[in-house]
Short mmCIF file of C-alpha atoms in Angstrom, two decimals:
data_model
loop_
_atom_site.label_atom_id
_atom_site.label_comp_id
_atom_site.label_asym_id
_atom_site.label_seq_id
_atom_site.Cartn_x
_atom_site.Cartn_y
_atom_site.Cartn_z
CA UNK A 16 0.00 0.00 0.00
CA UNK A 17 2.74 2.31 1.04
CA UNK A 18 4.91 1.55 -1.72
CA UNK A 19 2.18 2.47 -4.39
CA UNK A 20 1.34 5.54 -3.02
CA UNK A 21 4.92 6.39 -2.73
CA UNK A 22 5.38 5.32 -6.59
CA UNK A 23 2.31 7.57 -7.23
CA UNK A 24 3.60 10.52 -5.33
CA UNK A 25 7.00 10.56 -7.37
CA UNK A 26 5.53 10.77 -10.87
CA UNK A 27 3.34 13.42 -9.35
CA UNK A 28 6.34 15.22 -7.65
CA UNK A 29 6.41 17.88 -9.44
CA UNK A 30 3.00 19.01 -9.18
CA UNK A 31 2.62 18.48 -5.58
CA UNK A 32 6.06 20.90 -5.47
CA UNK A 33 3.82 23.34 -7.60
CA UNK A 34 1.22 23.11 -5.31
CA UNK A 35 3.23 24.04 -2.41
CA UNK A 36 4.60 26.73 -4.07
CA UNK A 37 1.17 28.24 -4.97
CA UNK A 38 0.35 27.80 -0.62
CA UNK A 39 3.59 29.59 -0.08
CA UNK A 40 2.34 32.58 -1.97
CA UNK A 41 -1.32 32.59 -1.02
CA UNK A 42 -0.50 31.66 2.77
CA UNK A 43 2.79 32.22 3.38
CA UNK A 44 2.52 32.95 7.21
CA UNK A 45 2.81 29.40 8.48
CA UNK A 46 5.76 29.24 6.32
CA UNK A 47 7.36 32.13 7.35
CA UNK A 48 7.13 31.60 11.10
CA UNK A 49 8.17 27.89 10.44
CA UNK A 50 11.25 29.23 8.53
CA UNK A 51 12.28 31.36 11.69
CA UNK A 52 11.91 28.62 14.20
CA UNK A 53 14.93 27.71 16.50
CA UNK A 54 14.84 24.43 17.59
CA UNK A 55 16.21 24.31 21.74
CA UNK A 56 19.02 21.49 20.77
CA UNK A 57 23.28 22.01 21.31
CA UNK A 58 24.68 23.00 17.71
CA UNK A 59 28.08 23.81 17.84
CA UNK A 60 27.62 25.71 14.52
CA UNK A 61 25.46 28.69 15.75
CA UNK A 62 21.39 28.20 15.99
CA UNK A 63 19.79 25.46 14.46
CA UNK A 64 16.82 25.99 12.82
CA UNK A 65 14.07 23.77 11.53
CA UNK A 66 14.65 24.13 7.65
CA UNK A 67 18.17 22.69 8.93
CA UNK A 68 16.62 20.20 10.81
CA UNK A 69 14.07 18.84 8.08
CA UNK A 70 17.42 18.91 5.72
CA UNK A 71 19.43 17.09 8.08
CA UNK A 72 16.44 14.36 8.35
CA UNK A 73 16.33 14.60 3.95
CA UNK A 74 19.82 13.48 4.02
CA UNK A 75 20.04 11.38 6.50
CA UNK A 76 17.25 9.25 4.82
CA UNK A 77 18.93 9.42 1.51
CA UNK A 78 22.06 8.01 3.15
CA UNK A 79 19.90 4.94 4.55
CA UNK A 80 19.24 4.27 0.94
CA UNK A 81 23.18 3.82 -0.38
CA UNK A 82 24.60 0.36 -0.45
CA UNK A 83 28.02 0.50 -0.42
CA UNK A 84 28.94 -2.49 -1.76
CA UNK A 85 27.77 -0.74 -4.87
CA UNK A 86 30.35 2.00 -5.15
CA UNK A 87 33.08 -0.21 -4.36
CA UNK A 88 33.00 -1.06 -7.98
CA UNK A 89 33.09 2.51 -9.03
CA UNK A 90 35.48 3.11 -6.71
CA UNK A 91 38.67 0.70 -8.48
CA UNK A 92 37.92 2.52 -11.77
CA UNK A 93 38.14 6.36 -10.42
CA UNK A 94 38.80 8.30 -13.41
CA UNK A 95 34.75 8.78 -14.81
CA UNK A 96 33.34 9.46 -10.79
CA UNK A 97 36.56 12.13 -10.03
CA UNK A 98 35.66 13.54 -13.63
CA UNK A 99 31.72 13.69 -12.21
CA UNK A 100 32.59 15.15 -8.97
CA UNK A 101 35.03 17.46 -10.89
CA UNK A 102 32.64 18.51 -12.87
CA UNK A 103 30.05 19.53 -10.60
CA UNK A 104 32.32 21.71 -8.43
CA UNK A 105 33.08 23.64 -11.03
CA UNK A 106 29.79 24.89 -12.24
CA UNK A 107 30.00 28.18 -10.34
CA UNK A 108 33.30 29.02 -11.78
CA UNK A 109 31.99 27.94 -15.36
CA UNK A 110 28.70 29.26 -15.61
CA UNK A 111 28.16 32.48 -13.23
CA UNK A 112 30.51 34.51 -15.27
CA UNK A 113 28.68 34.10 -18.58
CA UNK A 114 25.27 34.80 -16.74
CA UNK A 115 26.53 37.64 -14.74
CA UNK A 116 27.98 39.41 -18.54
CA UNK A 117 24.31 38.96 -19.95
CA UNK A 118 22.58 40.47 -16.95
CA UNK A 119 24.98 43.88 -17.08
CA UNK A 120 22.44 45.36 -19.31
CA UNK A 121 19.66 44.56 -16.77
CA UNK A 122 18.30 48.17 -15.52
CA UNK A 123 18.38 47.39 -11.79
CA UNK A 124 21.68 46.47 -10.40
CA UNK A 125 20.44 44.98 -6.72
CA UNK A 126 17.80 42.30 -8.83
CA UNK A 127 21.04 41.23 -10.78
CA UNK A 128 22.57 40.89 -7.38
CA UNK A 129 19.68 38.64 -5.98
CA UNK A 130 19.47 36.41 -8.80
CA UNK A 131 23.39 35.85 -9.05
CA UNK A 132 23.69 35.41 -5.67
CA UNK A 133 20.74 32.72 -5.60
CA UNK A 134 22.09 30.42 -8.72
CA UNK A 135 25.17 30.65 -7.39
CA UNK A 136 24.05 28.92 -4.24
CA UNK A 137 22.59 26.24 -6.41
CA UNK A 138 25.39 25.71 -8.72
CA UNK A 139 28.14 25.60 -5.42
CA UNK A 140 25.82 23.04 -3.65
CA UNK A 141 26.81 18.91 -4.06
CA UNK A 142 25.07 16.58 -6.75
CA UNK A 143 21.48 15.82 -5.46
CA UNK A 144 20.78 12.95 -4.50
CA UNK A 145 17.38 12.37 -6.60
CA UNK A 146 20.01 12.31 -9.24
CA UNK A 147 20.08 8.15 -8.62
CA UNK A 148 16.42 8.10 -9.02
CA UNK A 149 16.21 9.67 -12.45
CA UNK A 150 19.78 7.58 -13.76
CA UNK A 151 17.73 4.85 -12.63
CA UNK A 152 15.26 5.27 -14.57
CA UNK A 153 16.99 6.57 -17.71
CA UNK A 154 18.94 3.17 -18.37
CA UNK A 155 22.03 4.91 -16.32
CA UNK A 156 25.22 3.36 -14.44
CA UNK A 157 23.66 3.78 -11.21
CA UNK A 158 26.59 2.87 -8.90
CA UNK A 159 28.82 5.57 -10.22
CA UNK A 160 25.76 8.23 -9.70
CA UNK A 161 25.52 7.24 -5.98
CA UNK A 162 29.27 7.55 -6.01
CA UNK A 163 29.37 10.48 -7.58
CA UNK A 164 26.36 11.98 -4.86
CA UNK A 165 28.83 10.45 -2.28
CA UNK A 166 32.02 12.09 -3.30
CA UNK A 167 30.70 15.69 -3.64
CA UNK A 168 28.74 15.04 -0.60
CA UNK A 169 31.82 14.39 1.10
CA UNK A 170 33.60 16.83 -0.18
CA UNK A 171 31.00 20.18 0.22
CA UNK A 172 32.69 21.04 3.48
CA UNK A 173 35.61 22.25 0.84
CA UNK A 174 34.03 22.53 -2.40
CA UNK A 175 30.74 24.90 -1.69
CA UNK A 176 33.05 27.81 0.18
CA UNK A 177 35.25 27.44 -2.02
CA UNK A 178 33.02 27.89 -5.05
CA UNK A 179 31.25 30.42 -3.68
CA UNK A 180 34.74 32.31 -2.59
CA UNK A 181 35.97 31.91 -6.73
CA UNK A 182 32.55 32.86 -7.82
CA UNK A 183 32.31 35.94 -5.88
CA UNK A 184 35.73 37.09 -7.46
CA UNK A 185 34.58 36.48 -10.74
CA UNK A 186 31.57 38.21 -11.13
CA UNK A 187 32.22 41.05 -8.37
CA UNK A 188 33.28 44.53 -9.04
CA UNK A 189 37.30 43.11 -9.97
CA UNK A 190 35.84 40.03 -12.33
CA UNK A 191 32.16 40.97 -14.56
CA UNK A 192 30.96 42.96 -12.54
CA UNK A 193 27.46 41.51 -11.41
CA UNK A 194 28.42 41.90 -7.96
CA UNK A 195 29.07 45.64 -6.32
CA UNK A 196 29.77 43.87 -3.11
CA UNK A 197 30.84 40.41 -2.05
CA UNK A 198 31.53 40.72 1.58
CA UNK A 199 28.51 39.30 2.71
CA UNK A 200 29.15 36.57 0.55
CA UNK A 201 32.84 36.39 1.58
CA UNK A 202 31.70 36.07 5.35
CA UNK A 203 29.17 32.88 3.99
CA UNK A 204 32.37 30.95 2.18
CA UNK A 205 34.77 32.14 5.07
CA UNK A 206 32.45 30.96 7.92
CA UNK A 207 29.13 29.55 6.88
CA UNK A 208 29.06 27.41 4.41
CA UNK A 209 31.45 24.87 5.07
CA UNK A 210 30.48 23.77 8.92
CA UNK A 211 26.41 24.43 7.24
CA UNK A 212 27.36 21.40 4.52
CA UNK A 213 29.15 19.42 7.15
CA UNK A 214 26.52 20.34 9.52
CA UNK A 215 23.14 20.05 7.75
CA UNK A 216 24.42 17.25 4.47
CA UNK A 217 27.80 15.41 5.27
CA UNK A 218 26.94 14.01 8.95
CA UNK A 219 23.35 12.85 8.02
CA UNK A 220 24.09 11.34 5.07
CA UNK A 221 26.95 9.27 6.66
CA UNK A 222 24.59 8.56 9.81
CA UNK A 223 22.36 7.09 7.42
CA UNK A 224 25.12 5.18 5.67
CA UNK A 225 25.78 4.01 9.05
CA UNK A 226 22.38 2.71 10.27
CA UNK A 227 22.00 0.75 7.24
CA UNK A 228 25.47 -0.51 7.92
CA UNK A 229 23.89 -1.89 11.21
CA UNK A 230 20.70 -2.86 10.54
CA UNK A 231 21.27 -5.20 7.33
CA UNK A 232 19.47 -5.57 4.44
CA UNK A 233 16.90 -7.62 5.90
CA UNK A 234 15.74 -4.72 8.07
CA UNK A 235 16.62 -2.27 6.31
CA UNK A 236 13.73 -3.46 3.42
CA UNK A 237 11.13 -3.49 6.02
CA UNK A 238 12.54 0.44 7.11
CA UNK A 239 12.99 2.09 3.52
CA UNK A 240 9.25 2.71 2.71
CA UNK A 241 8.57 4.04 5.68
CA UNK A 242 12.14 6.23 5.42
CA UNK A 243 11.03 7.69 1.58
CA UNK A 244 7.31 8.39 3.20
CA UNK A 245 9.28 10.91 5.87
CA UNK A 246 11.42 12.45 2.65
CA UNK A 247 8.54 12.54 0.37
CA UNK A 248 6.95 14.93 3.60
CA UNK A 249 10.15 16.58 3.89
CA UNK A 250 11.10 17.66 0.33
CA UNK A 251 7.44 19.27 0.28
CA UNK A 252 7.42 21.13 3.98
CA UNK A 253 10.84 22.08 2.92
CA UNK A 254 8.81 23.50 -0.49
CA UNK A 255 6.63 25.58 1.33
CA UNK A 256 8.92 26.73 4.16
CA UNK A 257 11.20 27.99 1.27
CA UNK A 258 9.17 29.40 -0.73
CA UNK A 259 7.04 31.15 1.79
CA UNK A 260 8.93 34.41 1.92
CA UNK A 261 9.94 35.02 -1.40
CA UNK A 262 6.88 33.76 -3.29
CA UNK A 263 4.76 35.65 -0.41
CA UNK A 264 6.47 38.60 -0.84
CA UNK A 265 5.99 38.31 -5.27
CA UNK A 266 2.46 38.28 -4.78
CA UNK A 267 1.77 41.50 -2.52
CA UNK A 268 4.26 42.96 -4.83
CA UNK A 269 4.05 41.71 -8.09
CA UNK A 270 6.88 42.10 -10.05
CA UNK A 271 5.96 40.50 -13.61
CA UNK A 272 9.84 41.41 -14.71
CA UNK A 273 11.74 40.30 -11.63
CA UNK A 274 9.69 36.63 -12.02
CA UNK A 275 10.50 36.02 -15.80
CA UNK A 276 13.78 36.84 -15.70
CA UNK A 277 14.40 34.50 -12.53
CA UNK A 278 12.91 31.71 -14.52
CA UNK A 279 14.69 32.42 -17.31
CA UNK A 280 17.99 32.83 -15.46
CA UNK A 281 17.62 29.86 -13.57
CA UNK A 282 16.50 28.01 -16.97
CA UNK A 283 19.81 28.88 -18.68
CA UNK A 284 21.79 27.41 -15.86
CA UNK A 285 19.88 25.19 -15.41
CA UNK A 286 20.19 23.90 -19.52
CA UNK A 287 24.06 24.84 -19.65
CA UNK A 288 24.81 22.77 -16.52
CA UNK A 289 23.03 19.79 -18.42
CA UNK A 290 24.76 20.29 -21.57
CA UNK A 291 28.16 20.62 -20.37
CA UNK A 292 27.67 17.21 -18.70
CA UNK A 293 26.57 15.83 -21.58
CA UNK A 294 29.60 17.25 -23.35
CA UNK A 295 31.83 15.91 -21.10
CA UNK A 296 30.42 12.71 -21.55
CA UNK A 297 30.72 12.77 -25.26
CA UNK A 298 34.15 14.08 -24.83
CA UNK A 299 35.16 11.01 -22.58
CA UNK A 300 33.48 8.84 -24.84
CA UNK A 301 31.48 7.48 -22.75
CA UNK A 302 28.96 4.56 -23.61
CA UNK A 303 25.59 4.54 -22.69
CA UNK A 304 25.07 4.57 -19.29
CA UNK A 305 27.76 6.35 -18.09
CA UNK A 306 26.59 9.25 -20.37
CA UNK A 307 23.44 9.21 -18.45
CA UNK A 308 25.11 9.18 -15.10
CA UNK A 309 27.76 12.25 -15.99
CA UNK A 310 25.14 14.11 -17.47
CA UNK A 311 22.69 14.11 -14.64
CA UNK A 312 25.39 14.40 -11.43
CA UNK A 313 25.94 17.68 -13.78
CA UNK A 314 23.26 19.00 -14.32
CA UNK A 315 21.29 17.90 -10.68
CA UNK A 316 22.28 20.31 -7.98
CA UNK A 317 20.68 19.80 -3.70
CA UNK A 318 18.56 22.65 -4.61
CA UNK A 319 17.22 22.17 -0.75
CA UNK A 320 20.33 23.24 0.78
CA UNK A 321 20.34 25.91 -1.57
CA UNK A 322 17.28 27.48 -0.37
CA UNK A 323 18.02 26.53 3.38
CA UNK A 324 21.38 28.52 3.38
CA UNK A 325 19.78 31.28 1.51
CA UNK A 326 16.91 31.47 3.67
CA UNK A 327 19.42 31.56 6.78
CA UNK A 328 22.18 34.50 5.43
CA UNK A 329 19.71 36.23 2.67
CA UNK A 330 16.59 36.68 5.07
CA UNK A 331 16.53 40.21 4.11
CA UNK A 332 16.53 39.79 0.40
CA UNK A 333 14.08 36.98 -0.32
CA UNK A 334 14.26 37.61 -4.10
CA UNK A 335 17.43 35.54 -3.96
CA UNK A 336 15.25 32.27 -3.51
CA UNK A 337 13.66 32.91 -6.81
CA UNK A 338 15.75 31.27 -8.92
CA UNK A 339 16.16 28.57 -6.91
CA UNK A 340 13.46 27.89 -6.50
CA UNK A 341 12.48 27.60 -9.96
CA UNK A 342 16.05 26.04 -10.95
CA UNK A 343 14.08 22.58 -8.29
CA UNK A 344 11.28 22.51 -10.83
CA UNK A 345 13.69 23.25 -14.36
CA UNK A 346 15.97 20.27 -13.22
CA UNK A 347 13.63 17.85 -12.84
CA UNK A 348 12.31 18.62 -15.94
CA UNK A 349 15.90 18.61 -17.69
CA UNK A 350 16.47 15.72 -16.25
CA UNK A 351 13.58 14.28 -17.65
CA UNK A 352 14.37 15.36 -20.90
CA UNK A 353 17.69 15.22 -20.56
CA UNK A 354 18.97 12.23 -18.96
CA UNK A 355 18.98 10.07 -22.05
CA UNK A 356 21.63 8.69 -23.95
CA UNK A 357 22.26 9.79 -27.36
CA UNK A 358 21.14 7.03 -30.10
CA UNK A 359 24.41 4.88 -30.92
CA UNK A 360 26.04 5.58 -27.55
CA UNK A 361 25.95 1.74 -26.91
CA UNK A 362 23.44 -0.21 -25.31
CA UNK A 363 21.44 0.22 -21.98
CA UNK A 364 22.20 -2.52 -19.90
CA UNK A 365 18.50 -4.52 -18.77
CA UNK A 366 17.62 -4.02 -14.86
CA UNK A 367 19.18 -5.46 -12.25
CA UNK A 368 22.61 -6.06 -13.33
CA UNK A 369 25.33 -4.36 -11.39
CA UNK A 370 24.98 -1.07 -13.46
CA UNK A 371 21.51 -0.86 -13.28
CA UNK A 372 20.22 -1.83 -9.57
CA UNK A 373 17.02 -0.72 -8.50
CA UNK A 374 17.60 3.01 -7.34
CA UNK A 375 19.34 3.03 -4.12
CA UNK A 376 19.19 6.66 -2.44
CA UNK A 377 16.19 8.01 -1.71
CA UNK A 378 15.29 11.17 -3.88
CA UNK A 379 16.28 14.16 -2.63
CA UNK A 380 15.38 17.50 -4.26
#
């Protein structure tokens, strides 16, 4: 019973994430005050909230979906999951400064600001983990996804300041020029964002890893439906809590100009981040579902922590979640369109053989 209604839910994801972005801008007060709570546990980190909380709970769950013995594979033949993980830390570096040129005609300087500053965020954050879910179903080399999710997982502590600290040069007023000033975004990559990704994504996700570890497989079967119920819940409160102030605020103010250009910001990075995957995969020469995998650990960013770290240093400008926001819903949709390999790339191996398990990590957005 639970397991149908959880199939049902996921090909209906996307419009019960719509629909929780349409309560965040009719009733965004629940979301709001939800947003602000502090929750009265030790964090060594500063205060922890409750969007950190449900994102600590979305990762740990995906973690009690990874099998291990899976990667190991991946693991003896490096060179395609170091090229992934590569990859994806490098988006912000790659893409922002391209975006940030085309917006220099844009007639008000602080909106450029919010929307840089917001798909930067996404672009800096590790692969998501519903990345597994969509290789899965694409024909993809599922093992080397979940490595791939793994690896940048592991490695956000370093990679997201750092991307944001590279990014920030780039397109502030020494680089493009997007940015007039970077110092609140120097004092996130200095001090923020890497104990918030070791915080809120590495230690879940490995305390998940962990519990699996001890339960077994037999157990852990009987615990996974109910585990992807609680994310399913999560990945939607997490919806509405984030979109609660910015989509709020776009309604008692409409700004028609401010929301297409978000979308079609977001889009572009969205599509680029895609395409240079799959050009890396041609590149590589990679058959057909490794293409799948590269391509999606690309072009799939943990739009959640995104939105949770903006929501926690860019309170006061809630345009910034705007492109995230809409960059949750675009990949999905890329990946969907996207995550196929390109006819004569080789052949899709049939499910169930070691590159193409059933979907181990739970989908995260």
């Amino acid at each position: 019973m639970i397991t149908r209604g959880l199939a049902a839910a996921q090909r209906w994801l996307l419009g019960l994430m719509l629909g929780c972005y349409a309560l965040a801008g009719v009733v965004p007060g629940p979301g709001e005050i939800l947003r602000g709570s502090r929750l009265p546990f030790p964090f060594p980190w500063g205060e922890l909230t409750l969007p950190m909380a449900l994102l600590a709970v979305m990762l740990g769950n995906a973690g009690l979906g990874v099998r291990v013995g899976d990667v190991g594979q991946v693991v003896r033949r490096p060179w395609r999951l170091l090229l992934g993980i590569a990859a994806n830390a490098l988006l912000p570096v790659v893409l922002l400064p391209a975006l940030a040129f085309f917006l220099r005609s844009w007639p008000d300087p602080s909106e450029v600001e919010c929307l840089l500053v917001g798909v930067m965020l996404v672009l800096a954050m590790p692969i998501a983990g519903g990345a597994a879910s969509w290789g899965q179903n694409a024909g993809g080399n599922v093992p080397l996804v979940v490595a791939m999710v793994l690896g940048s997982t592991a490695l956000s502590p370093l990679t997201v300041p750092l991307g944001l600290h590279l990014a920030a040069r780039l397109v502030g007023p020494e680089g493009v020029g997007g940015l007039d000033d970077t110092t609140r975004l120097d004092g996130l990559a200095g001090t923020g964002a890497g104990p918030f990704a070791l915080a809120s994504v590495v230690l879940p996700c490995l305390v998940g890893i962990l519990v699996r570890a001890l339960l077994g497989e037999g157990r852990i079967s009987r615990v996974l439906p109910w585990a992807k119920a609680v994310n399913l819940v999560n990945i939607l409160l997490l919806c509405y809590i984030n979109a609660a102030g910015a989509l709020g605020r776009a309604i008692a103010h409409p700004d028609p100009d401010l929301l297409a250009l978000a979308v079609m910001v977001s889009a572009a990075a969205c599509a680029l981040s895609f395409l240079f995957g799959r050009w890396m995969s041609r590149w590589t020469r990679c058959d057909a579902p490794d293409h799948v995998s590269l391509t999606l650990a690309t072009g799939m960013n943990n739009t959640s922590a995104a939105a949770v770290l903006a929501a926690a240093w860019f309170s006061h400008r809630p345009e910034v979640l705007l492109p995230i926001l809409s960059y949750s819903l675009l990949q999905k949709t890329m990946a969907g369109a996207m995550g196929r390999p390109p006819r004569g790339s080789g052949s899709t191996p049939p499910a169930g053989s070691p590159r193409h398990p059933a979907a181990p990590v739970t989908n995260t957005a």
